[in-house]
Tab-separated table of C-alpha atoms and ligand atoms in Angstrom:
chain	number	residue	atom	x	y	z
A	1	UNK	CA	-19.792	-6.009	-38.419
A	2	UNK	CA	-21.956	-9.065	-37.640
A	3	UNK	CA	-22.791	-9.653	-33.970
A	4	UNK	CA	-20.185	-12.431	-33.485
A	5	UNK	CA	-17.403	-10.358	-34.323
A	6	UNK	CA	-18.749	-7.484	-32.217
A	7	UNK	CA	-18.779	-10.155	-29.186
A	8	UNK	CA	-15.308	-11.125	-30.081
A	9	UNK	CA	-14.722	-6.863	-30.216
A	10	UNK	CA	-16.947	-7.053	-26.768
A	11	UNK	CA	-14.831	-9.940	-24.988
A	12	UNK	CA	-11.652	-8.263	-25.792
A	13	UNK	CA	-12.894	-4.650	-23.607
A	14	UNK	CA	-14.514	-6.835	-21.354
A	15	UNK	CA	-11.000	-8.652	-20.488
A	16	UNK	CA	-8.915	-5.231	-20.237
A	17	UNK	CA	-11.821	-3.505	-17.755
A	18	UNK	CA	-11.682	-6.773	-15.419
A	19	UNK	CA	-7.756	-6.562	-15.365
A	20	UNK	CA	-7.565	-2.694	-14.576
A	21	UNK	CA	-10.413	-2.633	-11.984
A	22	UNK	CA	-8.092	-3.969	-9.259
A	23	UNK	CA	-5.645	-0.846	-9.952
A	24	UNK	CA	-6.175	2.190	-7.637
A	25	UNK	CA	-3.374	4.401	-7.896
A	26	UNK	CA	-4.100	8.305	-8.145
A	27	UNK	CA	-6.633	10.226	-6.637
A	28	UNK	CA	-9.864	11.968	-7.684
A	29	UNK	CA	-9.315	15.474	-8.098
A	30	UNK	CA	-10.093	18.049	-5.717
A	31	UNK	CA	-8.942	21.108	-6.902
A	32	UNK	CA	-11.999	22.237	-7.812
A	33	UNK	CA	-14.098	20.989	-4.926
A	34	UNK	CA	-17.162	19.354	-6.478
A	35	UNK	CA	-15.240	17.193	-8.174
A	36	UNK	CA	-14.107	15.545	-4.915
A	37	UNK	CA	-17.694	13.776	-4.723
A	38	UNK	CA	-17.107	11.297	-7.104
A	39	UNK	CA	-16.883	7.959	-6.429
A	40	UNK	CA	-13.222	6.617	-6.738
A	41	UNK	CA	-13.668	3.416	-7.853
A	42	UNK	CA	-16.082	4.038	-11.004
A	43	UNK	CA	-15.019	2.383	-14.137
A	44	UNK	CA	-15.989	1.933	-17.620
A	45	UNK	CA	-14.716	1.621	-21.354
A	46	UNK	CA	-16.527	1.896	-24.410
A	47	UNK	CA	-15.795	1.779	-27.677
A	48	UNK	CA	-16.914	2.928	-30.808
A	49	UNK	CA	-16.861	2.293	-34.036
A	50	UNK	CA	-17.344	3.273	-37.698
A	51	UNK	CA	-20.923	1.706	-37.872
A	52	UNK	CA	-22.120	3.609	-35.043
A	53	UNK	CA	-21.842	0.797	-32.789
A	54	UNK	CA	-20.904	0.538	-29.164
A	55	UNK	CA	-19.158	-1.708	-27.407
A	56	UNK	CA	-18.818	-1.108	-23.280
A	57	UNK	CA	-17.807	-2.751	-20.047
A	58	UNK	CA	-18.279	-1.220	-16.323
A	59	UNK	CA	-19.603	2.736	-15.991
A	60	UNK	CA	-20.442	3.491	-19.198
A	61	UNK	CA	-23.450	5.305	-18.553
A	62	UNK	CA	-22.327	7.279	-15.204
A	63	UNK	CA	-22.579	11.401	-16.222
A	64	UNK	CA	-19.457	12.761	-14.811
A	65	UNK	CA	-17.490	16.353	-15.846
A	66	UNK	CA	-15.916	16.595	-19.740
A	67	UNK	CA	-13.095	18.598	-18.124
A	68	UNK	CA	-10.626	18.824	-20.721
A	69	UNK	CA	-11.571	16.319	-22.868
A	70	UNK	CA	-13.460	19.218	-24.347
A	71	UNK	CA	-10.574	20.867	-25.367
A	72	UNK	CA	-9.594	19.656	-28.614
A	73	UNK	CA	-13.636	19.530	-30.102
A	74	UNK	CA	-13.624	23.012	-28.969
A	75	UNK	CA	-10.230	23.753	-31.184
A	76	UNK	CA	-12.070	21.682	-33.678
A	77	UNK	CA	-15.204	24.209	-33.438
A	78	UNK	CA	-12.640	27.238	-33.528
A	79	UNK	CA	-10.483	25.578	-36.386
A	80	UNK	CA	-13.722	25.176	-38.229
A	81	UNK	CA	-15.536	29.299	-38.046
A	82	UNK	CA	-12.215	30.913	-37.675
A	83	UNK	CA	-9.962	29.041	-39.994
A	84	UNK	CA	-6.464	27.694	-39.380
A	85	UNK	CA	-4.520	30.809	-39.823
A	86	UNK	CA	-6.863	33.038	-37.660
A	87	UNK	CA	-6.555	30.050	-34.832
A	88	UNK	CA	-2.805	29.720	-35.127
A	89	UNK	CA	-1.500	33.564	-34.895
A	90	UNK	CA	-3.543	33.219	-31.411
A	91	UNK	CA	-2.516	29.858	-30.478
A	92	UNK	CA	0.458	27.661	-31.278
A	93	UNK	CA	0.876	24.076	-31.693
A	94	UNK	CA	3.990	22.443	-29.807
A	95	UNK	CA	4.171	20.329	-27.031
A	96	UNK	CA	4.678	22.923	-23.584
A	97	UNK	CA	7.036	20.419	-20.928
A	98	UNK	CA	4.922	21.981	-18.005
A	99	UNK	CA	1.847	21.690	-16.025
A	100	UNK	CA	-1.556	21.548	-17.679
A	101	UNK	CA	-2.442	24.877	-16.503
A	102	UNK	CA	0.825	26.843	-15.996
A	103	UNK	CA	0.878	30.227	-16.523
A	104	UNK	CA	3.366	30.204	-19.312
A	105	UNK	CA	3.208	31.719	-23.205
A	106	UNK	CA	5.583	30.938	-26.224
A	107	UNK	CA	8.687	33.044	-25.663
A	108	UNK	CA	8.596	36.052	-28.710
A	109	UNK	CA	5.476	34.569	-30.086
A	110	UNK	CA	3.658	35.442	-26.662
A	111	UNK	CA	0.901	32.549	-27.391
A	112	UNK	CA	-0.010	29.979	-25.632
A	113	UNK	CA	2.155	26.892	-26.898
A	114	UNK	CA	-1.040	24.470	-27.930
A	115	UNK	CA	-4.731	24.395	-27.319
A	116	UNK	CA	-4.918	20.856	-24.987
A	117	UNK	CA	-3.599	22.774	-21.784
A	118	UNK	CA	-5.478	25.571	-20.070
A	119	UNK	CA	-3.825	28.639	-21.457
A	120	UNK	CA	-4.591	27.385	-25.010
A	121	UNK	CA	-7.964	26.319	-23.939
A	122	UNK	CA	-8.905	30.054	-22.734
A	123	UNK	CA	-7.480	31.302	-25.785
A	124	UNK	CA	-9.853	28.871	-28.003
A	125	UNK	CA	-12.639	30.230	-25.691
A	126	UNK	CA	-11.924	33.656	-26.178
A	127	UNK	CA	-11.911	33.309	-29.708
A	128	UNK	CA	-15.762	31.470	-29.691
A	129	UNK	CA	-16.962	34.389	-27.733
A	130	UNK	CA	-15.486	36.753	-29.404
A	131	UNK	CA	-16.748	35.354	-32.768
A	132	UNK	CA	-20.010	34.082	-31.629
A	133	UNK	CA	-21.041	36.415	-29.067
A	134	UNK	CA	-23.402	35.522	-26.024
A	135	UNK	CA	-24.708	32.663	-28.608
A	136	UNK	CA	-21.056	30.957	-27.637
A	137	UNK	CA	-21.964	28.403	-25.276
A	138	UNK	CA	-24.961	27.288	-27.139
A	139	UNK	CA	-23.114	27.178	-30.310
A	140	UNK	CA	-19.978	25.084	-28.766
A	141	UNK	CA	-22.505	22.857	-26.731
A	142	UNK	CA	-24.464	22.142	-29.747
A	143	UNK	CA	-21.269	20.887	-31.994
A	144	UNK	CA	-20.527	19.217	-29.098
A	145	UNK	CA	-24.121	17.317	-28.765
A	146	UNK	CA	-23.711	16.744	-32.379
A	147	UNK	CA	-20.752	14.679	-31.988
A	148	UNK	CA	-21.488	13.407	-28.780
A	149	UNK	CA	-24.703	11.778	-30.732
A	150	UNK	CA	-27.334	13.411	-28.197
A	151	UNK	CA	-28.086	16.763	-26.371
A	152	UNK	CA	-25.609	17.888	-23.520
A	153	UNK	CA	-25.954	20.018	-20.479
A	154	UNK	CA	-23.837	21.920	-17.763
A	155	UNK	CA	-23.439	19.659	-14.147
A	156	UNK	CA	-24.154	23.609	-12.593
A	157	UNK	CA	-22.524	22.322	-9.409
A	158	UNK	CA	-19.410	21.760	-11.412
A	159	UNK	CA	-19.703	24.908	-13.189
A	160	UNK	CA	-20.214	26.962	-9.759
A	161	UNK	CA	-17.570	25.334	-7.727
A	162	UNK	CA	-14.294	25.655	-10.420
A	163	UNK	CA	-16.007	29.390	-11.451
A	164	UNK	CA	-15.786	29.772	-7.255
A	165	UNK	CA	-12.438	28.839	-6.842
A	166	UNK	CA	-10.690	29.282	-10.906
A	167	UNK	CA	-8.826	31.934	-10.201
A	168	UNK	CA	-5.372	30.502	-12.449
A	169	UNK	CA	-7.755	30.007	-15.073
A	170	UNK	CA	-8.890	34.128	-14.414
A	171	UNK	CA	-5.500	34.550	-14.160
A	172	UNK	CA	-4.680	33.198	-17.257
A	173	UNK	CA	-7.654	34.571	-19.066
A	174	UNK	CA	-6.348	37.775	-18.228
A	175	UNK	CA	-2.613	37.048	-19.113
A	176	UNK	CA	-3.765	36.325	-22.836
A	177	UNK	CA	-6.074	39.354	-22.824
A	178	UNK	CA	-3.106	41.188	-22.147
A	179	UNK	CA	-0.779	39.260	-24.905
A	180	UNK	CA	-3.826	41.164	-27.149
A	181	UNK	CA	-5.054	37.020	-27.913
A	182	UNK	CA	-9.347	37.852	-28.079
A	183	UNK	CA	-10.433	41.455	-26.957
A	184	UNK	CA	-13.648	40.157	-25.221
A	185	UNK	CA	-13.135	40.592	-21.048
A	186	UNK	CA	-11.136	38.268	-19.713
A	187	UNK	CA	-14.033	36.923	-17.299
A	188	UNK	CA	-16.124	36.302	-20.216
A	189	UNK	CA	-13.209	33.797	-21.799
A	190	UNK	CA	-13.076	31.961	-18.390
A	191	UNK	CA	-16.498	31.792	-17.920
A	192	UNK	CA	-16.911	30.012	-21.507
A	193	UNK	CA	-14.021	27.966	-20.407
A	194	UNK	CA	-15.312	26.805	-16.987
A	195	UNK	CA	-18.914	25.951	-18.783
A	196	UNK	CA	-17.395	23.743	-21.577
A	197	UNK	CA	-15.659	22.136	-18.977
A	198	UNK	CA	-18.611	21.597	-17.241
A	199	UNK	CA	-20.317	19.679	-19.736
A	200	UNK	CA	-21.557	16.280	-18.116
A	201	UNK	CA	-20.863	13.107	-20.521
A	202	UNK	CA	-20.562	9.300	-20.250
A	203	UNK	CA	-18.089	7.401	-21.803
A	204	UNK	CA	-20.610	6.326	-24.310
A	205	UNK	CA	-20.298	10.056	-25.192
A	206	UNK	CA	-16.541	10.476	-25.225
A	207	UNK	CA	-16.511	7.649	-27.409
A	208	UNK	CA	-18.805	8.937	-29.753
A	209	UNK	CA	-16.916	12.151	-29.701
A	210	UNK	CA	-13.864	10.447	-30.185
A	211	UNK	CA	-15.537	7.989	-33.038
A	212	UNK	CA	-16.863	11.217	-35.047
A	213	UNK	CA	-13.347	12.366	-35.075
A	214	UNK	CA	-12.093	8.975	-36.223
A	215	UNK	CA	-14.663	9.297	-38.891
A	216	UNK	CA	-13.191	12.259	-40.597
A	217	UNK	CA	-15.695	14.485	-38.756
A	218	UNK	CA	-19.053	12.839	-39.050
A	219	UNK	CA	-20.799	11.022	-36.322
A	220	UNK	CA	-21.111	7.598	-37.331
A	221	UNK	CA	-24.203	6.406	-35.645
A	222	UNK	CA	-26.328	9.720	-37.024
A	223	UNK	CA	-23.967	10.335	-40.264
A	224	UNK	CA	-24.092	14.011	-39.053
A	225	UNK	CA	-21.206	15.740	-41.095
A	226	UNK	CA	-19.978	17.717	-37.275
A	227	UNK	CA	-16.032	18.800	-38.049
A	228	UNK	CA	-14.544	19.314	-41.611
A	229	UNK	CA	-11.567	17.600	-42.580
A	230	UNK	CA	-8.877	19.976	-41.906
A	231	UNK	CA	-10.290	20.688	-38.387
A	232	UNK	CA	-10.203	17.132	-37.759
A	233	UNK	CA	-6.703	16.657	-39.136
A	234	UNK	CA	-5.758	19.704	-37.478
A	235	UNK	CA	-7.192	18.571	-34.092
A	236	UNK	CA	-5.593	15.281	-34.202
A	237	UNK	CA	-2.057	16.328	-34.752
A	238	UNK	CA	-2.355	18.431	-31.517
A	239	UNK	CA	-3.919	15.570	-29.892
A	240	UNK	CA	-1.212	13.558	-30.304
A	241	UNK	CA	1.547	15.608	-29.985
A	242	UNK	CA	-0.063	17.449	-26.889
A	243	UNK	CA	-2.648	15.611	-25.972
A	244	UNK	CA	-1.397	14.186	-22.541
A	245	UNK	CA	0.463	17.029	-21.572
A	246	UNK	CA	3.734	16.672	-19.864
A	247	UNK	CA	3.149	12.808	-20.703
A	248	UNK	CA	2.764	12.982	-24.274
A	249	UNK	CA	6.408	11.931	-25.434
A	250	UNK	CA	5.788	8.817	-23.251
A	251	UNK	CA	1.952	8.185	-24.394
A	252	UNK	CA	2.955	8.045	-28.226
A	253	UNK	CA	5.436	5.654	-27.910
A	254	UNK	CA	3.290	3.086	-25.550
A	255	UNK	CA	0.114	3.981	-27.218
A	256	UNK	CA	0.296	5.454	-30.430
A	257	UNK	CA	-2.956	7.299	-30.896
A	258	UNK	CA	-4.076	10.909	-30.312
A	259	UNK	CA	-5.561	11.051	-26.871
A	260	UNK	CA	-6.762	13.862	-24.697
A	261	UNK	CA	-7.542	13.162	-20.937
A	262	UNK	CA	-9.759	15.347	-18.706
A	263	UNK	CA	-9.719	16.206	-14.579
A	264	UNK	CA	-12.822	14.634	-14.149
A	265	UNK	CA	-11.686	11.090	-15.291
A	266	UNK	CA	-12.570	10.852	-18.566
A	267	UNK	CA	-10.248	10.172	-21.621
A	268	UNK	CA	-11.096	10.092	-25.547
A	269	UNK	CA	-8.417	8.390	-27.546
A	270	UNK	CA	-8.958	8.190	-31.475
A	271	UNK	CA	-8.098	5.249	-33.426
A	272	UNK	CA	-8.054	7.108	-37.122
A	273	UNK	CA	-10.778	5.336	-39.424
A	274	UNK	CA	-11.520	2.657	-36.835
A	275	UNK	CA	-12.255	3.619	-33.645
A	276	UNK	CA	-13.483	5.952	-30.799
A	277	UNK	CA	-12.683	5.182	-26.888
A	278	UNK	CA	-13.950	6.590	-23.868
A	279	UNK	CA	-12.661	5.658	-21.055
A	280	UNK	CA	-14.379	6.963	-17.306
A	281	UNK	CA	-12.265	6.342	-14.285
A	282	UNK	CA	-11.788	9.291	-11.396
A	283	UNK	CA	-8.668	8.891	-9.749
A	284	UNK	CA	-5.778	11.142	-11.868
A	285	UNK	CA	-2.072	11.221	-11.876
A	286	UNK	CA	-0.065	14.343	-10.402
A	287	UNK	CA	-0.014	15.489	-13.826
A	288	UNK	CA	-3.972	15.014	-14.544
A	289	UNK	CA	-4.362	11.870	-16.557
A	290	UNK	CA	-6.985	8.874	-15.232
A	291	UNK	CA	-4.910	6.063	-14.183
A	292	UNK	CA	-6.593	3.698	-15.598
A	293	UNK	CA	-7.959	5.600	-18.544
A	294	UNK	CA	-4.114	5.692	-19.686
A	295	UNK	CA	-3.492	1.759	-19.078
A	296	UNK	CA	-7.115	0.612	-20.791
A	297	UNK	CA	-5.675	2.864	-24.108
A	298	UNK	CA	-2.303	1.161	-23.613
A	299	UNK	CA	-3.815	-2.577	-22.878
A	300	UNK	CA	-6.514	-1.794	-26.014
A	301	UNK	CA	-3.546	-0.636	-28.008
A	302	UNK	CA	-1.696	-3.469	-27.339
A	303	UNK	CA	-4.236	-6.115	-27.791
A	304	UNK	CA	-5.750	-4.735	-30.779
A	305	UNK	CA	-2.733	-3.763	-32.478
A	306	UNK	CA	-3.868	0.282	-32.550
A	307	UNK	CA	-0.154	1.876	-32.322
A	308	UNK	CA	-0.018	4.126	-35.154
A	309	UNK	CA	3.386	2.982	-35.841
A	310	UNK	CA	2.278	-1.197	-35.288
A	311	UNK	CA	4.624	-2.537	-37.824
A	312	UNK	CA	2.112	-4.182	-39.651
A	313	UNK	CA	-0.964	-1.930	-40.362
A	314	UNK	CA	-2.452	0.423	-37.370
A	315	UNK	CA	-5.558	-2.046	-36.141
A	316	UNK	CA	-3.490	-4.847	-37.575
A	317	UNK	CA	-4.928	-7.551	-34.715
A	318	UNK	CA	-8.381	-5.407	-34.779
A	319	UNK	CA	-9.160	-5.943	-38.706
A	320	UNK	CA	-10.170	-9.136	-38.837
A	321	UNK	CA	-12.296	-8.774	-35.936
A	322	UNK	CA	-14.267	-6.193	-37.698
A	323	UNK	CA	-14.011	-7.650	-41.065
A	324	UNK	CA	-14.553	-11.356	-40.902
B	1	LIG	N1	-11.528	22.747	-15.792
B	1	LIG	C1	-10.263	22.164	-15.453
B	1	LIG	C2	-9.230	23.225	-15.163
B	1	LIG	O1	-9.121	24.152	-15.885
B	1	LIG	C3	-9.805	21.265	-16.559
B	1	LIG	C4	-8.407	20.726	-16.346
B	1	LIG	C5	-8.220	19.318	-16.890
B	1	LIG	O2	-9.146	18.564	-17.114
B	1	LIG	N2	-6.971	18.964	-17.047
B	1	LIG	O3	-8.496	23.160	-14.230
């Protein structure tokens, strides 16, 4: 991509983050209180794509909490040392019509139902540590860094406050230690859990992330091969099916891309072969999702022609902005 179709690219994000940054509906989270300290009204978009470029408007470079958005590149990392078959007796992969971190398994199967809400999450977590050992975090954090394109590190405020006050997520831990999902303690599952979600990133970063996905695995800016190609395939599908939890029916059909949105106000949607997004923006939904994370995927979606159902050709309107 020459530099005049990356400013076309460039005016197009720069449009959709001055018509969202009037909208203030939600509220930043405060569930876990040090999340609460964020500014509301931060806001930023970038995009990313299969040359390793990045295109951004707004708070691109603020550090805030991965939250969530971890969630599928840590069922990427299981996917990837475990294998499918080890990852799916322990965790399934349909959508669960209930709150991101409800206390609920798959009737008979006694799993959790995917690996984008909480339950799964712990599950995935277990799994690392049991695998990996006390290595875990490093190991997760560094295929993390990998596809984030640079080294990341715990917010420790982050990490203390949700392992003060996590106690659903213990809960939970202990519910699928129970079900006989990892045989590591509980505690040590949550713990994991609460320091992958603790992971500080910019939406430079999520986009990355997202991009490396979008490029069948490897980061495109450093070519590092991160995911293999049935993790990544793997990981999608969830993503799209589950990705916005309760909201996912509603998501595909307005958006059309596997998305997965975090607490802390960040959002990775994947636009396959084209495109990473990160979107930044603090003030959630009551079911979790930015605001205006969701409506910049939408608006980009629209615009750009990303649905992966666009009658035409998914990226039909962003093709020849890339390829001219
Ligand atoms: N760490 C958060 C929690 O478990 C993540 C939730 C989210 O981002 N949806 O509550």
């Amino acid at each position: 991509m020459n530099s005049a179709d990356g400013g076309h690219l460039a005016r197009i994000v720069a449009e959709v983050h001055a018509r969202l940054a009037v909208v203030t509906d939600g509220e930043v989270a405060d569930y876990i209180p040090a999340l609460a300290l964020m500014p509301p009204d931060l806001f930023g978009i970038a995009v990313a794509t299969m040359q390793g470029e990045v295109i951004e408007a707004g708070d691109t470079r603020r550090p805030f909490t991965i939250q969530s958005v971890s969630k599928p590149f840590a069922y990427a990392v299981a996917l990837e040392v475990l294998g499918r078959e080890r990852v799916r007796q322990a965790v399934g992969v349909q959508p669960m019509a209930e709150a991101f971190n409800a206390l609920v398994l798959e009737p008979r199967r006694n799993r959790p139902y995917n690996a984008m809400v909480n339950a799964g999450a712990i599950a995935v977590a277990g799994l690392l540590r049991q695998h990996f050992g006390p290595a875990a975090f490093d190991e997760l954090t560094a295929r993390l860094s990998d596809a984030a394109g640079r080294p990341l590190a715990v917010d420790q405020a982050v990490y203390e406050s949700e392992a003060a006050t996590g106690h659903r997520n213990r809960a939970l831990a202990h519910l699928l230690h129970a079900a006989g999902i990892f045989t590591v303690p509980a505690d040590e599952a949550a713990d994991l859990y609460f320091r992958q979600c603790s992971l500080s990133v910019t939406a430079r970063d999520v986009a990355m992330m997202g991009a490396t996905l979008a490029h069948i695995g490897a980061n495109p800016r450093t070519g590092q091969a991160v995911f293999g190609l049935d993790a990544v395939r793997d990981t999608l599908s969830v993503m799209f099916s589950c990705g916005l939890y309760d909201g996912a029916g509603e998501w595909i059909c307005r958006v059309g891309v596997p998305a997965k949105s975090g607490v802390g106000g960040g959002l990775v949607a994947v636009v396959n072969r084209l495109l990473g997004i990160g979107v930044f923006s603090p003030r959630v939904d009551g079911a979790g999702n930015p605001v205006r994370g969701l409506l910049a995927c939408e608006h980009l979606s629209e615009d750009l022609g990303l649905h992966l159902f666009e009658s035409s050709n998914p990226g039909s309107r962003l093709l020849p902005l890339l390829a001219r």
